[in-house]
Short mmCIF file of C-alpha atoms (C1' of nucleotides) in Angstrom, two decimals:
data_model
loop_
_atom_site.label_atom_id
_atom_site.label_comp_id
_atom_site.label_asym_id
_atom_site.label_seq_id
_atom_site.Cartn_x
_atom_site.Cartn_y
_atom_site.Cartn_z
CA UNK A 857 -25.14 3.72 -18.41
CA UNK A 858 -28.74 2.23 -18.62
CA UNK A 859 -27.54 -0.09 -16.08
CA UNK A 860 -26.03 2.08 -13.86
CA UNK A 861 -29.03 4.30 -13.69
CA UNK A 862 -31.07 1.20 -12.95
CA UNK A 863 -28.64 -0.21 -10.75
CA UNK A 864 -29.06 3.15 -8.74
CA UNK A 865 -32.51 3.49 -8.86
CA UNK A 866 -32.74 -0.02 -7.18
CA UNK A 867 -30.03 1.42 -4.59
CA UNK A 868 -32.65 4.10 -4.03
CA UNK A 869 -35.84 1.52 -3.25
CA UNK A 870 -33.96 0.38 -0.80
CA UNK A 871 -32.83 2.51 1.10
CA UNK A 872 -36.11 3.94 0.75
CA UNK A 873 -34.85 7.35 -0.90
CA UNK A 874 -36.62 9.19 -3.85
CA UNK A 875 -35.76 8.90 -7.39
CA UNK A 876 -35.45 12.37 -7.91
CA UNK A 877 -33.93 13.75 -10.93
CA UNK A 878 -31.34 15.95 -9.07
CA UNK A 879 -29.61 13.06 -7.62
CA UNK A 880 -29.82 11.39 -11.48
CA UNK A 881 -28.31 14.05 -12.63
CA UNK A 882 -25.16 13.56 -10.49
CA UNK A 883 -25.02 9.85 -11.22
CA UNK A 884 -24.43 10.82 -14.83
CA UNK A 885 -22.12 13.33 -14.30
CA UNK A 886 -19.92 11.10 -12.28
CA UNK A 887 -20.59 8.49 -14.87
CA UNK A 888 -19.21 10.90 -17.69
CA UNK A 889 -16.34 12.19 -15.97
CA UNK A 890 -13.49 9.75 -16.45
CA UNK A 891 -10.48 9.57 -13.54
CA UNK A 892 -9.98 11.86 -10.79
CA UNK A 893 -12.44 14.38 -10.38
CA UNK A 894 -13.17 16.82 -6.76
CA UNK A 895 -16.68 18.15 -6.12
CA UNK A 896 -16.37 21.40 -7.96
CA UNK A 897 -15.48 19.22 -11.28
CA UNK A 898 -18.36 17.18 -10.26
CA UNK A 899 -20.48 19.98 -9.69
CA UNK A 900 -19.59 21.91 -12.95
CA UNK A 901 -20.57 19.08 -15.23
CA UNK A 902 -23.64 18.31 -13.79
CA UNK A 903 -24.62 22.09 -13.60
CA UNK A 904 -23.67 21.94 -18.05
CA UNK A 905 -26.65 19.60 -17.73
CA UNK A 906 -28.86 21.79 -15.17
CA UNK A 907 -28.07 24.87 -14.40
CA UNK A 908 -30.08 25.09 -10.97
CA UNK A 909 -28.47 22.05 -9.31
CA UNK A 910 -26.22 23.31 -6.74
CA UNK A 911 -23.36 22.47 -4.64
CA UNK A 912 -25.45 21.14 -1.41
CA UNK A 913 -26.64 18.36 -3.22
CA UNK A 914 -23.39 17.49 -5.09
CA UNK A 915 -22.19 16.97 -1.56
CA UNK A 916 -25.28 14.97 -0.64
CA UNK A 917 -25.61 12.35 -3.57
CA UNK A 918 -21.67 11.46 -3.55
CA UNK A 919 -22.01 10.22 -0.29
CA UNK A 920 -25.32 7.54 -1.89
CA UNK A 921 -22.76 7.21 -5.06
CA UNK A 922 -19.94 5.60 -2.39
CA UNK A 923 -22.42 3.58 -0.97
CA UNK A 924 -23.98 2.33 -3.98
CA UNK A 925 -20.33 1.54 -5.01
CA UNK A 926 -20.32 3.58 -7.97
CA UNK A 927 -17.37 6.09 -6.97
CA UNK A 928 -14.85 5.59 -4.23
CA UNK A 929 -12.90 8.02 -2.28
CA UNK A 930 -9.47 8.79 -3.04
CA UNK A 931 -6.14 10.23 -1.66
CA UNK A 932 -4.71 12.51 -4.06
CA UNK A 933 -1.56 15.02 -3.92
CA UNK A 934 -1.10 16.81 -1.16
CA UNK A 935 -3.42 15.48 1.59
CA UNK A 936 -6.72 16.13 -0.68
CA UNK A 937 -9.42 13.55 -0.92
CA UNK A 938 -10.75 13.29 -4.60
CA UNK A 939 -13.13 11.40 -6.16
CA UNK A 940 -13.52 8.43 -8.68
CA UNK A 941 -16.02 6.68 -10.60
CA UNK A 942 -15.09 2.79 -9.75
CA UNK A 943 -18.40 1.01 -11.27
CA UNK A 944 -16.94 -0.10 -15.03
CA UNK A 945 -13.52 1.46 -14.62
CA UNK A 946 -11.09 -1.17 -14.68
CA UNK A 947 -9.73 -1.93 -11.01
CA UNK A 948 -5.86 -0.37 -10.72
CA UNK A 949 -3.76 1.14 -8.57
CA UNK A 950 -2.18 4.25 -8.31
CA UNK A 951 1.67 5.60 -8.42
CA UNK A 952 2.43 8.89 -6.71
CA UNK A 953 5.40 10.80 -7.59
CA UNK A 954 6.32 12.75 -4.45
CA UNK A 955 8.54 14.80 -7.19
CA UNK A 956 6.17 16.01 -9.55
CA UNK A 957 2.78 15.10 -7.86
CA UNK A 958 2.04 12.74 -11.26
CA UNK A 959 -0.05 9.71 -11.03
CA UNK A 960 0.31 7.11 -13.07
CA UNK A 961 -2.43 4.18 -13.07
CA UNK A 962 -1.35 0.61 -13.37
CA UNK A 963 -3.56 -2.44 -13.10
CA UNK A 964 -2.18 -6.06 -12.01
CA UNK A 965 -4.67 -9.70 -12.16
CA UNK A 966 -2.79 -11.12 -9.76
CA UNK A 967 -2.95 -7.98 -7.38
CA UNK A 968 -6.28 -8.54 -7.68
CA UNK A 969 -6.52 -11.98 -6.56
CA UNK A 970 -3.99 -11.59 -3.75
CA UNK A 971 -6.32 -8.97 -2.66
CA UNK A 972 -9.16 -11.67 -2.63
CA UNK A 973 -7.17 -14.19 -1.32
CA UNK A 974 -6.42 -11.79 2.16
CA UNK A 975 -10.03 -10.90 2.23
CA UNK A 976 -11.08 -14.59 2.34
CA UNK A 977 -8.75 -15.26 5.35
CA UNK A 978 -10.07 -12.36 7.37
CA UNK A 979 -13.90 -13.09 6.23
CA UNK A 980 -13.86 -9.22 4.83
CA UNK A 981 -16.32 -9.15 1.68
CA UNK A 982 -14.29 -6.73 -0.29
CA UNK A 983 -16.30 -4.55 -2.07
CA UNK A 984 -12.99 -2.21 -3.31
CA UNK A 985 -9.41 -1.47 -3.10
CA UNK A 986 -7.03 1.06 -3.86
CA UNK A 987 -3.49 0.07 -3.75
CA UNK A 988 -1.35 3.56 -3.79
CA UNK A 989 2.30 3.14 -3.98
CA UNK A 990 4.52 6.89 -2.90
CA UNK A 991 8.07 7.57 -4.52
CA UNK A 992 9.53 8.72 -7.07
CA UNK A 993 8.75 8.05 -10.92
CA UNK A 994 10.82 6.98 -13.94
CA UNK A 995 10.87 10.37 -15.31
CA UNK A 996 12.36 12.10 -12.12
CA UNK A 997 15.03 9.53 -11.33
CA UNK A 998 16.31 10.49 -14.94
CA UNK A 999 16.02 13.94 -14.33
CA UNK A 1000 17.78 13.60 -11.24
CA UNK A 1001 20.65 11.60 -12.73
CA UNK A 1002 21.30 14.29 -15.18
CA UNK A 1003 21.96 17.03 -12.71
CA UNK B 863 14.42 6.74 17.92
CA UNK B 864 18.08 8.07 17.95
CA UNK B 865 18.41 6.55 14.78
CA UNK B 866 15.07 8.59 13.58
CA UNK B 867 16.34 11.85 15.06
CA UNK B 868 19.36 11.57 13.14
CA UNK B 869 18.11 10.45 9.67
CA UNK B 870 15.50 13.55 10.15
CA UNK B 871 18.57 15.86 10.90
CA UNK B 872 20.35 14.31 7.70
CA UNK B 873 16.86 15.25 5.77
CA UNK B 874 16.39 18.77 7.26
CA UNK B 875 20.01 18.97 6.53
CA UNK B 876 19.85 18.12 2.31
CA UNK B 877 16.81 20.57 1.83
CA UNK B 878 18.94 23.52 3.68
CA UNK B 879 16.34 23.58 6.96
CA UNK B 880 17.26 24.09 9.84
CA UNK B 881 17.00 21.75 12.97
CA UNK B 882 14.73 23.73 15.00
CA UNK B 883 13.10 22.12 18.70
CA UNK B 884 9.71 22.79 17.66
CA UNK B 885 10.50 20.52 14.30
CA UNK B 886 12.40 17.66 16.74
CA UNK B 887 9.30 17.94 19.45
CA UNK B 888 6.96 16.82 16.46
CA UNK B 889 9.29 14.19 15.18
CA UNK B 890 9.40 13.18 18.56
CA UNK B 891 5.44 13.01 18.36
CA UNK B 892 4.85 10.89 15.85
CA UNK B 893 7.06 8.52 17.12
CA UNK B 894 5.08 8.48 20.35
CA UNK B 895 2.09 7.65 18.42
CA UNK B 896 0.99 4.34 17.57
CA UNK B 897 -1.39 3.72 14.51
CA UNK B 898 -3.48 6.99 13.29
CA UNK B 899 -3.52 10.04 14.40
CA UNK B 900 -5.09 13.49 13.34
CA UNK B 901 -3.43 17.42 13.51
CA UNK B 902 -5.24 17.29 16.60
CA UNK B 903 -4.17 14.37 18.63
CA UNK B 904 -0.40 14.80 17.27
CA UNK B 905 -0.79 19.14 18.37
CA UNK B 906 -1.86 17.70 22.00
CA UNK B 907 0.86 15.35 21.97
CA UNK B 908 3.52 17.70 21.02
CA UNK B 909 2.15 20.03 23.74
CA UNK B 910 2.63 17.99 26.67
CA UNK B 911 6.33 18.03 25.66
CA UNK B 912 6.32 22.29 24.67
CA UNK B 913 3.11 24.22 25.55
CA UNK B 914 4.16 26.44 23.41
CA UNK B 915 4.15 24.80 19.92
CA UNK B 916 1.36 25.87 17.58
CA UNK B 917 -0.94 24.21 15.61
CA UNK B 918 0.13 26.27 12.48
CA UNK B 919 3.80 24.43 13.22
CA UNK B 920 2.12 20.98 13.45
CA UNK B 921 0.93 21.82 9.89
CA UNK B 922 4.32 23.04 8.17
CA UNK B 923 5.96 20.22 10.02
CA UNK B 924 3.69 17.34 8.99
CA UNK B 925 4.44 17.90 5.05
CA UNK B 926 8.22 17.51 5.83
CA UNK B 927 7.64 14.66 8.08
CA UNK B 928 5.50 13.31 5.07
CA UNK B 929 8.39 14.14 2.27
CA UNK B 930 11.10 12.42 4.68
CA UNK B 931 9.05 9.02 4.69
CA UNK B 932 8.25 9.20 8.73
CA UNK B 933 4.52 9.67 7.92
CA UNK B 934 2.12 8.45 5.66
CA UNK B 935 -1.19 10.41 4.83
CA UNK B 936 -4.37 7.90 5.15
CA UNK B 937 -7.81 8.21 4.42
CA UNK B 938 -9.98 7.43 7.30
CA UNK B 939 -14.00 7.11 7.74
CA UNK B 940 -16.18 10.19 5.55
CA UNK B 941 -13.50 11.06 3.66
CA UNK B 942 -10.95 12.47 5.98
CA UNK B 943 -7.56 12.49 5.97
CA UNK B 944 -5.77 11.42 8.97
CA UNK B 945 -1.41 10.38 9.59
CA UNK B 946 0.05 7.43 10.20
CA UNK B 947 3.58 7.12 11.28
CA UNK B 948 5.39 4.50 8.57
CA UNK B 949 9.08 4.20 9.98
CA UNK B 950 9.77 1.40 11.99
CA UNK B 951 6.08 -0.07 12.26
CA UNK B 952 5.51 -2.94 9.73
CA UNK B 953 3.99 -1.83 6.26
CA UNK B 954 0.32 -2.99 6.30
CA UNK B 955 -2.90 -2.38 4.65
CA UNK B 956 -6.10 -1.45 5.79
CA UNK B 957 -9.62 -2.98 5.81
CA UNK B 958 -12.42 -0.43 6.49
CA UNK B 959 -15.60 -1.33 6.89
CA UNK B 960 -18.33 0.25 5.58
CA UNK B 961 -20.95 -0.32 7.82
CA UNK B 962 -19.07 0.06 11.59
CA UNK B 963 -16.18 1.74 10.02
CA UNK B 964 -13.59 -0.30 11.80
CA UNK B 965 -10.27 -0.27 10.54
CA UNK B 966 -8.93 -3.66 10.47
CA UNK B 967 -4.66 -3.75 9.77
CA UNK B 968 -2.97 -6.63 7.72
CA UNK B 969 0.12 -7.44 6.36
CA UNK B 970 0.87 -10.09 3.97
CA UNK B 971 4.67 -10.85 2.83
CA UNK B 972 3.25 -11.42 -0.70
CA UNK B 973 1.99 -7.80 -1.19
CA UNK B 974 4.87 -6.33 -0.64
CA UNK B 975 6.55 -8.42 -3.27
CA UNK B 976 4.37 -7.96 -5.94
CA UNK B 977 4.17 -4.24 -5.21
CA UNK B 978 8.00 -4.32 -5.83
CA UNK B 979 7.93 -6.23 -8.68
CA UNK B 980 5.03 -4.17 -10.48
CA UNK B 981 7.31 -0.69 -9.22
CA UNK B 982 10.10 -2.93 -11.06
CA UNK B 983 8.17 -3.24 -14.21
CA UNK B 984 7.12 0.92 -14.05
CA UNK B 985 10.89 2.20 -13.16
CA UNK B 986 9.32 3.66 -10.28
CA UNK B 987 11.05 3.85 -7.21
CA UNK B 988 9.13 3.17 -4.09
CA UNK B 989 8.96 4.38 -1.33
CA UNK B 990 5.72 3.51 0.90
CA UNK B 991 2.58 1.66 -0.20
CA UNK B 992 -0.17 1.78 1.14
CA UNK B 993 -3.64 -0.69 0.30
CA UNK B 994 -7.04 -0.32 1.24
CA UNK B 995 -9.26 -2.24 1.14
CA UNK B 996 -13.83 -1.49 1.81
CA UNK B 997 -16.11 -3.77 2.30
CA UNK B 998 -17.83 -4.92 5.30
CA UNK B 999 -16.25 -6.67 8.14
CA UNK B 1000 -16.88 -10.35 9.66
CA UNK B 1001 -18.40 -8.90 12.67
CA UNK B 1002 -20.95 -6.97 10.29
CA UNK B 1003 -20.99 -9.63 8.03
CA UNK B 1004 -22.71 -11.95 10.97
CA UNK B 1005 -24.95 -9.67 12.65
CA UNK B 1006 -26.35 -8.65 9.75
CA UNK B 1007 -27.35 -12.45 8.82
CA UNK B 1008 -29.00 -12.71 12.24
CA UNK B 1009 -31.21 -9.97 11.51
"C1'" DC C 631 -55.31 14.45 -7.62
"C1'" DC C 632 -53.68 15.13 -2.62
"C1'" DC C 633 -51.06 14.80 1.20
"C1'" DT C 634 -46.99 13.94 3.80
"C1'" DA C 635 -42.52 13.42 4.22
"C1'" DA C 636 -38.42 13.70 1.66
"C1'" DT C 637 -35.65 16.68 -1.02
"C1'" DT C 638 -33.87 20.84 -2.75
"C1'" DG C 639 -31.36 25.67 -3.39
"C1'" DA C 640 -29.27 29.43 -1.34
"C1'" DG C 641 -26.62 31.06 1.72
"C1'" DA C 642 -24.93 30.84 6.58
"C1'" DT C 643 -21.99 28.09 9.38
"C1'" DT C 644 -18.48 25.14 10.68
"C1'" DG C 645 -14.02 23.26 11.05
"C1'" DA C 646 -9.70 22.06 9.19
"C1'" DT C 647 -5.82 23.97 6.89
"C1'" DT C 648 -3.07 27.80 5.20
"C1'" DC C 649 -1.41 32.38 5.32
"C1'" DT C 650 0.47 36.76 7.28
"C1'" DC C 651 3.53 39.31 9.80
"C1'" DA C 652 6.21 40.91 13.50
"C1'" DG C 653 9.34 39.00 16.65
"C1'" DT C 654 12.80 35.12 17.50
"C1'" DC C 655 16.19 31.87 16.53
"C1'" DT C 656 19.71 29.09 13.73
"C1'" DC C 657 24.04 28.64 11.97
"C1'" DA C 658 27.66 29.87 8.51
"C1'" DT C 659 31.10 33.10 8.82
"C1'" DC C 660 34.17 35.54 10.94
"C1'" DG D 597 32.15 33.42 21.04
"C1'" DA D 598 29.91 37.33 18.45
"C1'" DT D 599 27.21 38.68 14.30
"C1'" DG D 600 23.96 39.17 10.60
"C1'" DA D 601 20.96 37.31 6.99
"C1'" DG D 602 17.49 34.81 6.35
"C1'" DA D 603 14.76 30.94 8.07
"C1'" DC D 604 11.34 29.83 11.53
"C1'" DT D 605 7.69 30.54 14.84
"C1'" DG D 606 3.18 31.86 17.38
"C1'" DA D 607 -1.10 34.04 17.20
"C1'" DG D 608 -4.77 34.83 15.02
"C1'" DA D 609 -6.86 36.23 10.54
"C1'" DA D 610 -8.11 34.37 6.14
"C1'" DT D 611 -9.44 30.71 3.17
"C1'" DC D 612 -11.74 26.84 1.47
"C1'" DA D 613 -14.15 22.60 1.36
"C1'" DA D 614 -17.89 20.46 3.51
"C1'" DT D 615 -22.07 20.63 6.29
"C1'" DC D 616 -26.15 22.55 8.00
"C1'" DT D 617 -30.52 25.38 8.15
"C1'" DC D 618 -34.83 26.47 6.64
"C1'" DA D 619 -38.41 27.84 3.66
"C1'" DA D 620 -40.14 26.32 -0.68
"C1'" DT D 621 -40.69 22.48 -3.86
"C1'" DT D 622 -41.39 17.78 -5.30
"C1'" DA D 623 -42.01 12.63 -5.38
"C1'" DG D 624 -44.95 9.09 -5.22
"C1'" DG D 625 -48.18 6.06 -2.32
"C1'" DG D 626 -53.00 6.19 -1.40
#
DNA sequence: CCCTAATTGAGATTGATTCTCAGTCTCATC
DNA sequence: GATGAGACTGAGAATCAATCTCAATTAGGG
């Protein structure tokens, strides 16, 4: 958390962008939020910390949170792109039921270094991935079978 | 193509739809489309076949087009979500970079194998994968150390 | 401290997607 | 081949997330 905040605040100098504490404020919320989360989620925890922050600049620090690598897009049911801290999260992958819209997480070392292995070849410095597998989960094949 | 037309049919047929032209003229669509595509480019497409096809049809097509495995939902540059057609074009994975925002396609033999095994492991039943993959790009990579 | 440019909140605007509804069409049944 | 019930469609209105506008505020180098 101390990191992160410094790590972003370094992002900032950079870029040459201002510390302020609006856009701090969103870095924790995302930080606190675990999983999944849209910009209304987003937006309601940070406003539990200040009430005045509004939606605008939810929508203007998540694109500096992507950037700075802390949160990555994500594809979640039904053709809507959520959210998702990646900085300290373990690295997994995603399972979409197409049945009953669940997703389950998984996690796999040597997805991981395949992943780094097809960067290498293509000279791509990877800086994420998201492996998302569609079909149909454990749960709903059994349910199926029983009908 | 025949063989897509009929193994929509057979789907429309299972959920109790019925085969209607406007539904085959936007199969028919994505099958004339090559790599992504948005609501857009695929309503324009399936225009020069029907003028008279809507864009609300497009959008209550592309779910069942989605649910019978001929198209895969993507997630393009700023967070948008864009099509791809996934029968009968090679499973592959994406590298986007971050900086130009090309999208870069790769396949590797070994992916899809370990993506089957780890379904294996999960009793989840696959039926498209998809694995992206930011970061920046040789290209960006290089001009960026001549700077 | 002061100044300038960056940043912000509020609400308007945009643009993609979904919904509504009256008219049309599909297809199981005869 | 005709028929009827209900599914499907086009057009455009409605919705909803995301972006933009602009006046007021704020950060932070000098």
């Amino acid at each position: 958390m101390r990191d992160a905040e410094r790590s972003f605040r370094e992002f900032l100098r950079e870029k040459n962008l201002k510390r302020t504490p609006e856009r701090m404020a969103v870095l924790r919320g995302v930080l606190s939020l675990d999983g999944h989360f849209d910009a209304d989620q987003l937006l309601e925890r940070v406003q539990s910390y200040n009430k005045r922050i509004s939606r605008a600049t939810i929508y203007r620090v998540l694109p500096l949170l992507i950037d700075s690598g802390f949160v990555v897009e994500t594809l979640s049911a039904r053709g809507r792109v959520s959210y998702e801290r990646s900085h300290g999260s373990f690295r997994h992958g995603h399972m979409i039921c197409e049945r009953c819209q669940e997703v389950i997480e998984f996690r796999s070392e040597r997805l991981e270094e395949l992943v780094g292995e097809i960067c290498t070849a293509h000279g791509f410095v990877e800086n994420e991935h998201r492996l998302s597998v569609r079909g149909i989960c454990k749960q709903c094949t059994d349910k199926k079978g029983q009908e």
